[in-house]
Coordinates of C-alpha atoms and ligand atoms in Angstrom, one line a residue:
M17 CA -8.4 -6.0 8.6
K18 CA -5.6 -3.6 9.1
K19 CA -4.7 -0.8 6.6
I20 CA -1.0 -0.8 6.0
L21 CA 1.2 1.7 4.1
V22 CA 4.4 0.3 2.5
T23 CA 6.8 3.0 1.2
G24 CA 9.2 1.7 -1.4
G25 CA 6.6 -1.0 -2.0
A26 CA 7.5 -1.5 -5.7
G27 CA 11.1 -2.4 -4.8
F28 CA 12.7 -5.8 -4.3
I29 CA 11.8 -6.2 -0.6
G30 CA 8.8 -3.9 -0.6
S31 CA 7.0 -5.9 -3.3
H32 CA 7.4 -9.2 -1.3
L33 CA 6.2 -7.4 1.8
C34 CA 3.0 -6.0 0.0
E35 CA 2.3 -9.5 -1.2
R36 CA 2.8 -11.1 2.2
L37 CA 0.7 -8.5 4.0
L38 CA -2.1 -8.9 1.5
S39 CA -2.0 -12.8 1.9
E40 CA -2.4 -12.3 5.7
G41 CA -5.7 -10.4 5.1
N42 CA -4.6 -6.8 5.3
E43 CA -5.4 -3.8 3.1
V44 CA -2.1 -2.5 1.6
I45 CA -1.3 0.9 0.1
C46 CA 2.0 0.8 -1.8
L47 CA 3.8 4.2 -2.3
D48 CA 6.7 4.5 -4.6
N49 CA 8.4 6.9 -6.9
Y50 CA 9.9 4.1 -9.1
F51 CA 13.5 5.3 -8.7
T52 CA 14.8 1.8 -8.3
G53 CA 11.5 -0.1 -8.1
E54 CA 9.4 -1.3 -11.0
K55 CA 5.6 -1.6 -11.6
S56 CA 6.4 -5.1 -12.9
N57 CA 7.2 -6.2 -9.3
I58 CA 3.7 -5.5 -8.2
V59 CA 1.6 -5.7 -11.4
H60 CA 0.2 -9.2 -10.2
L61 CA -1.3 -7.5 -7.2
L62 CA -3.2 -4.7 -9.1
D63 CA -6.3 -6.9 -9.5
N64 CA -6.6 -7.3 -5.8
P65 CA -9.3 -4.9 -4.5
Y66 CA -7.4 -4.6 -1.2
F67 CA -4.2 -3.3 -2.9
E68 CA -3.7 0.3 -3.9
L69 CA -0.7 1.8 -5.8
I70 CA 0.3 5.4 -5.5
R71 CA 3.2 7.2 -7.3
H72 CA 4.7 9.5 -4.7
D73 CA 8.1 10.7 -3.5
I74 CA 8.4 10.5 0.3
T75 CA 10.6 13.6 0.4
M76 CA 7.2 15.4 0.0
P77 CA 4.5 15.2 2.7
F78 CA 1.8 12.6 2.3
F79 CA -1.5 12.2 4.1
I80 CA -3.5 9.0 4.5
E81 CA -5.3 7.1 7.3
V82 CA -3.6 3.8 8.1
D83 CA -2.9 1.6 11.1
E84 CA 0.8 0.8 10.3
I85 CA 3.6 2.1 8.2
Y86 CA 6.6 0.2 6.9
N87 CA 9.1 2.8 5.7
L88 CA 11.3 1.1 3.1
A89 CA 11.6 3.8 0.5
C90 CA 15.3 4.4 -0.2
P91 CA 17.7 3.0 -2.9
A92 CA 19.7 0.2 -1.3
S93 CA 22.4 -0.7 -3.9
P94 CA 25.6 1.3 -3.7
I95 CA 25.5 2.3 -7.4
H96 CA 22.0 3.6 -7.1
Y97 CA 22.3 5.4 -3.8
Q98 CA 25.6 7.0 -4.9
Y99 CA 24.0 8.2 -8.3
N100 CA 22.4 11.1 -6.6
A101 CA 23.9 11.2 -3.1
I102 CA 22.0 14.4 -2.0
K103 CA 18.7 12.8 -3.0
T104 CA 19.6 9.7 -1.0
V105 CA 20.1 11.8 2.2
K106 CA 16.8 13.6 1.5
T107 CA 14.9 10.3 1.0
S108 CA 16.3 9.0 4.3
V109 CA 16.0 12.1 6.4
M110 CA 13.1 14.1 4.9
G111 CA 11.3 10.9 4.1
A112 CA 11.6 9.8 7.8
I113 CA 10.4 13.2 9.0
N114 CA 7.4 13.1 6.7
M115 CA 6.4 9.5 7.6
L116 CA 7.0 10.1 11.3
G117 CA 4.9 13.2 11.1
L118 CA 2.2 11.2 9.5
A119 CA 2.4 8.4 12.1
K120 CA 2.3 11.0 14.9
R121 CA -0.8 12.7 13.4
I122 CA -2.8 9.5 12.7
K123 CA -1.3 7.5 15.7
A124 CA 0.0 4.7 13.5
K125 CA 2.7 2.3 14.3
I126 CA 5.8 2.8 12.1
L127 CA 8.7 0.5 11.2
Q128 CA 12.0 1.8 9.8
A129 CA 14.0 -0.4 7.4
S130 CA 17.4 0.5 8.7
T131 CA 20.6 -1.3 7.7
S132 CA 23.7 -3.0 8.9
E133 CA 25.5 -0.1 7.2
V134 CA 24.9 1.9 10.4
Y135 CA 27.8 -0.2 11.7
G136 CA 30.1 1.0 8.8
D137 CA 33.3 -0.9 8.6
P138 CA 32.9 -2.6 11.9
K139 CA 35.6 -3.0 14.6
I140 CA 33.4 -5.4 16.6
H141 CA 32.6 -8.8 15.1
P142 CA 29.9 -10.0 14.9
Q143 CA 27.8 -6.8 15.3
K144 CA 25.5 -6.4 18.3
E145 CA 22.8 -3.6 18.4
T146 CA 24.8 -2.0 21.2
Y147 CA 27.8 -1.3 18.9
W148 CA 27.8 2.3 17.7
G149 CA 29.6 1.6 14.5
H150 CA 32.6 2.9 12.6
V151 CA 31.3 5.0 9.8
N152 CA 33.0 7.5 7.5
P153 CA 30.8 10.7 7.5
I154 CA 32.4 12.1 4.3
G155 CA 32.9 9.1 2.0
K156 CA 31.1 7.6 -1.0
R157 CA 28.8 5.5 1.2
S158 CA 28.1 8.3 3.7
C159 CA 24.9 9.5 2.0
Y160 CA 23.3 6.1 2.7
D161 CA 25.0 5.2 6.0
E162 CA 24.6 8.6 7.7
G163 CA 21.1 9.1 6.2
K164 CA 20.0 5.9 7.7
R165 CA 21.7 6.7 11.0
C166 CA 20.0 10.1 11.1
A167 CA 16.6 8.3 10.3
E168 CA 17.2 6.1 13.4
T169 CA 17.9 9.2 15.5
L170 CA 14.6 10.7 14.2
F171 CA 12.6 7.6 15.0
M172 CA 13.9 7.5 18.5
D173 CA 13.3 11.3 19.0
Y174 CA 9.7 11.1 17.7
H175 CA 9.2 8.2 20.1
H176 CA 10.6 9.9 23.2
Q177 CA 9.3 13.4 22.4
N178 CA 5.9 12.6 20.8
N179 CA 5.2 9.0 22.0
V180 CA 5.1 7.7 18.4
R181 CA 5.1 3.9 18.4
I182 CA 8.2 3.0 16.5
K183 CA 10.2 -0.1 15.5
I184 CA 13.7 -0.1 14.0
I185 CA 15.1 -3.1 12.2
R186 CA 18.7 -3.3 10.9
I187 CA 18.6 -5.4 7.8
F188 CA 21.8 -7.3 6.8
N189 CA 22.4 -8.2 3.1
T190 CA 19.2 -9.6 1.7
Y191 CA 18.8 -11.3 -1.7
G192 CA 16.1 -13.2 -3.7
P193 CA 13.8 -13.0 -6.6
R194 CA 12.9 -9.5 -7.9
M195 CA 16.3 -8.0 -7.3
H196 CA 16.8 -5.8 -10.3
P197 CA 19.2 -7.5 -12.9
N198 CA 21.2 -4.2 -13.0
D199 CA 20.9 -3.6 -9.3
G200 CA 24.7 -3.8 -8.8
R201 CA 24.6 -5.8 -5.6
V202 CA 26.7 -8.8 -5.4
V203 CA 24.3 -11.8 -5.5
S204 CA 22.3 -10.4 -8.5
N205 CA 25.5 -9.3 -10.3
F206 CA 27.2 -12.8 -9.9
I207 CA 24.0 -14.7 -10.9
V208 CA 23.4 -12.6 -14.0
Q209 CA 27.0 -12.7 -15.0
A210 CA 27.2 -16.5 -14.5
L211 CA 24.0 -17.1 -16.5
Q212 CA 25.3 -15.0 -19.3
N213 CA 28.8 -16.6 -19.2
K214 CA 30.3 -13.1 -18.6
N215 CA 33.2 -12.4 -16.3
I216 CA 32.4 -12.6 -12.6
T217 CA 33.5 -9.2 -11.2
I218 CA 35.1 -9.6 -7.8
Y219 CA 35.9 -6.3 -6.2
G220 CA 39.2 -6.5 -4.2
D221 CA 40.7 -9.9 -3.5
G222 CA 37.3 -11.5 -2.6
N223 CA 38.3 -12.1 1.0
Q224 CA 35.8 -9.6 2.4
T225 CA 32.8 -11.3 4.0
R226 CA 29.0 -10.8 4.1
S227 CA 26.1 -12.7 5.7
F228 CA 23.3 -13.3 3.1
Q229 CA 19.7 -13.5 4.2
Y230 CA 16.9 -14.8 1.9
V231 CA 14.0 -12.4 1.6
D232 CA 11.4 -14.7 3.1
D233 CA 13.4 -14.8 6.4
L234 CA 13.6 -11.0 6.4
L235 CA 9.8 -10.7 6.0
N236 CA 9.2 -13.0 8.9
G237 CA 11.5 -10.9 11.1
M238 CA 10.1 -7.6 9.9
I239 CA 6.5 -8.6 10.5
S240 CA 7.3 -10.1 13.9
T241 CA 9.0 -6.9 14.9
M242 CA 5.9 -4.8 13.9
K243 CA 3.8 -7.2 16.1
T244 CA 5.9 -6.6 19.2
G245 CA 4.4 -4.7 22.1
D246 CA 4.9 -1.0 22.8
D247 CA 7.7 -1.8 25.2
F248 CA 10.0 -2.9 22.4
N249 CA 11.3 -0.5 19.8
G250 CA 14.6 -2.0 18.7
P251 CA 16.9 -1.5 16.9
V252 CA 17.1 -5.2 16.2
N253 CA 19.4 -7.0 13.8
I254 CA 17.6 -9.1 11.1
G255 CA 20.1 -11.1 9.1
N256 CA 21.5 -14.6 8.6
P257 CA 24.7 -15.1 10.7
N258 CA 26.2 -17.6 8.2
E259 CA 29.2 -15.6 6.8
F260 CA 30.8 -16.2 3.4
T261 CA 33.7 -14.6 1.6
I262 CA 32.8 -13.0 -1.7
L263 CA 35.1 -15.5 -3.4
E264 CA 33.2 -18.4 -1.8
L265 CA 29.9 -16.8 -3.1
A266 CA 31.3 -16.5 -6.6
E267 CA 32.5 -20.2 -6.6
K268 CA 29.1 -21.4 -5.3
I269 CA 27.2 -19.5 -8.0
L270 CA 29.6 -20.7 -10.8
K271 CA 29.0 -24.3 -9.7
K272 CA 25.3 -24.0 -9.4
T273 CA 24.9 -22.4 -12.8
Q274 CA 27.5 -24.6 -14.5
S275 CA 28.8 -21.4 -16.0
K276 CA 31.8 -20.9 -18.3
S277 CA 32.4 -17.5 -16.7
K278 CA 35.9 -16.6 -15.5
I279 CA 36.6 -14.6 -12.3
E280 CA 37.9 -11.1 -12.9
F281 CA 39.4 -9.1 -10.0
L282 CA 38.6 -5.4 -10.0
P283 CA 39.6 -2.6 -7.6
L284 CA 37.7 -2.5 -4.2
P285 CA 35.4 0.5 -3.9
S286 CA 36.3 3.0 -1.1
D287 CA 34.9 2.3 2.4
D288 CA 33.9 -1.2 1.4
P289 CA 33.4 -3.1 4.7
I290 CA 35.8 -6.0 5.3
Q291 CA 33.5 -8.1 7.4
R292 CA 29.8 -8.1 8.2
Q293 CA 27.9 -10.6 10.4
P294 CA 24.9 -10.0 12.6
D295 CA 24.6 -11.1 16.2
I296 CA 20.9 -12.1 16.2
S297 CA 20.5 -13.0 19.9
L298 CA 18.2 -10.0 20.5
A299 CA 15.9 -11.1 17.6
K300 CA 15.8 -14.6 19.0
K301 CA 15.0 -13.4 22.5
K302 CA 12.4 -10.7 21.6
L303 CA 10.9 -12.1 18.4
N304 CA 11.5 -15.8 18.7
W305 CA 12.9 -15.4 15.2
E306 CA 15.8 -16.9 13.3
P307 CA 16.4 -17.4 9.6
K308 CA 15.4 -20.7 8.2
I309 CA 16.7 -20.6 4.6
E310 CA 20.3 -21.3 4.1
L311 CA 22.4 -19.8 1.2
D312 CA 22.3 -22.9 -1.0
E313 CA 18.5 -23.1 -1.0
G314 CA 18.1 -19.3 -1.4
L315 CA 20.5 -19.2 -4.2
D316 CA 18.7 -22.0 -6.1
K317 CA 15.4 -20.1 -5.9
T318 CA 17.1 -16.9 -7.0
I319 CA 19.0 -18.5 -9.9
E320 CA 15.7 -20.0 -11.1
Y321 CA 14.1 -16.5 -11.0
F322 CA 16.8 -14.9 -13.0
K323 CA 16.8 -17.8 -15.6
N324 CA 13.1 -17.0 -16.3
K325 CA 13.6 -13.2 -16.1
L326 CA 16.5 -13.3 -18.6
S327 CA 14.5 -16.0 -20.6
L328 CA 17.4 -18.5 -20.5
Ligands
LIG420 P1 15.0 -1.3 -3.7 O1 15.9 -0.3 -4.4 O2 14.6 -2.5 -4.6 O3 13.7 -0.7 -3.2 C1 13.6 0.7 -2.7 C2 12.3 1.2 -3.2 O4 12.2 2.6 -2.7 C3 12.3 1.3 -4.7 O5 11.0 0.8 -5.2 C4 12.4 2.8 -5.0 O6 11.8 3.2 -6.2 C5 11.7 3.4 -3.8 N1 12.2 4.8 -3.5 C6 13.4 5.2 -3.5 N2 13.4 6.6 -3.2 C7 12.1 6.9 -3.0 C8 11.5 8.1 -2.6 N3 12.2 9.2 -2.4 N4 10.1 8.1 -2.6 C9 9.4 7.0 -2.8 N5 10.0 5.8 -3.1 C10 11.3 5.8 -3.2 O7 15.8 -1.8 -2.4 P2 15.5 -3.0 -1.4 O8 16.6 -3.9 -1.4 O9 14.1 -3.5 -1.6 O10 15.5 -2.1 0.0 C11 14.3 -1.7 0.7 C12 14.7 -1.1 2.0 O11 15.5 -2.0 2.8 C13 15.6 0.2 1.8 O12 15.2 1.1 2.7 C14 17.0 -0.3 2.1 O13 17.8 0.7 2.7 C15 16.7 -1.4 3.2 N6 17.7 -2.4 3.2 C16 17.9 -3.3 2.3 C17 18.9 -4.2 2.3 C18 19.1 -5.3 1.3 O14 20.1 -6.0 1.4 N7 18.3 -5.4 0.3 C19 19.8 -4.2 3.4 C20 19.6 -3.2 4.4 C21 18.6 -2.4 4.3
LIG421 N1 30.9 -7.0 -4.9 C1 31.7 -7.6 -5.8 N2 31.4 -7.7 -7.1 C2 30.2 -7.1 -7.5 C3 29.4 -6.5 -6.6 C4 29.8 -6.4 -5.3 O1 32.8 -8.1 -5.4 O2 29.9 -7.2 -8.7 C5 31.4 -6.9 -3.4 C6 31.3 -5.5 -2.8 O3 32.5 -4.9 -3.1 C7 31.1 -5.9 -1.3 C8 30.2 -7.1 -1.4 O4 30.4 -7.7 -2.7 O5 32.4 -6.2 -0.8 C9 28.8 -6.9 -1.2 O6 28.4 -5.8 -2.0 P1 26.9 -5.3 -2.1 O7 26.9 -4.1 -3.0 O8 26.0 -6.5 -2.5 O9 26.5 -5.0 -0.7 P2 27.1 -4.1 0.5 O10 28.5 -3.7 0.2 O11 26.3 -2.9 0.7 O12 27.1 -5.0 1.7

């Protein structure tokens, strides 16, 4: 039985990860400051004697003995990470330093939940791990993008300088049950709006694209990356390469929910990337991984979740 620390474990992805790691026979310690996560995401795990929940902010040092660390703590939705931009940078950078320091001290393996945002508004399409990105260092998204880029730098430097066993995954847009209804990200926004027959808010003309990955596929990629040998550190893209325009997504959700909502076009936020699609050849080669759940199936499961959550 491995002892595993999950930072950000009460969030959307973290709560699914805690559940999966427990079901695979591990002991899990979930650490969260509840900025965007909720106890309700993990309350069903509290009776499990191999699950422990700790309220802690990773910008402060933390000491524990574990075998592995999954570092997920960081708000992921643009409205939440822009709410307190300085705190977002602190969480990514000071949080990485604290968790890497811990990994170094206790000789644990540590995985960083990085993001496709490190590619910014990409000039190369689809994005390969070798692409350095096109990121605005002083814009509204910079606290998140540059914070995550600096965290990647720290992970590599702790590896090269101190032999810390690291893994970096770059997660592309992920959706599924337990996204917060007010999370602000596109899949949850559109589903909640459609189920409530409120206007569907498309930012810009809706021709910008994203590649949407269902959370179960991400977990498989994340855990497979953690299991790789010490000769592989990443970064590795984990995402679904099927690309859709935001308008196509809205139309799919409207049809599936049989909603009476109308589409409303609002201004595009600054630095909103035009295109986003992962090249996953490295993940296929190194992890023997590829996503299995296509958008239609994943949306059905997510719509079902929100129907229950909103008691519709
Ligand atoms: P989320 O907001 O649901 O989860 C983040 C969790 O981290 C929350 O529970 C929050 O309370 C916690 N947290 C935030 N700051 C903290 C701090 N200082 N100390 C302790 N806990 C803190 O978001 P998510 O979608 O589950 O994202 C999880 C991770 O995956 C994040 O690091 C995010 O950057 C990364 N990621 C997510 C996506 C996506 O599409 N969901 C894409 C790329 C990367
Ligand atoms: N978006 C939208 N309406 C919404 C929320 C988001 O049109 O209600 C757009 C947003 O401008 C972006 C895309 O959907 O172009 C994905 O946004 P999200 O915040 O989900 O993720 P990210 O921009 O970080 O990929």
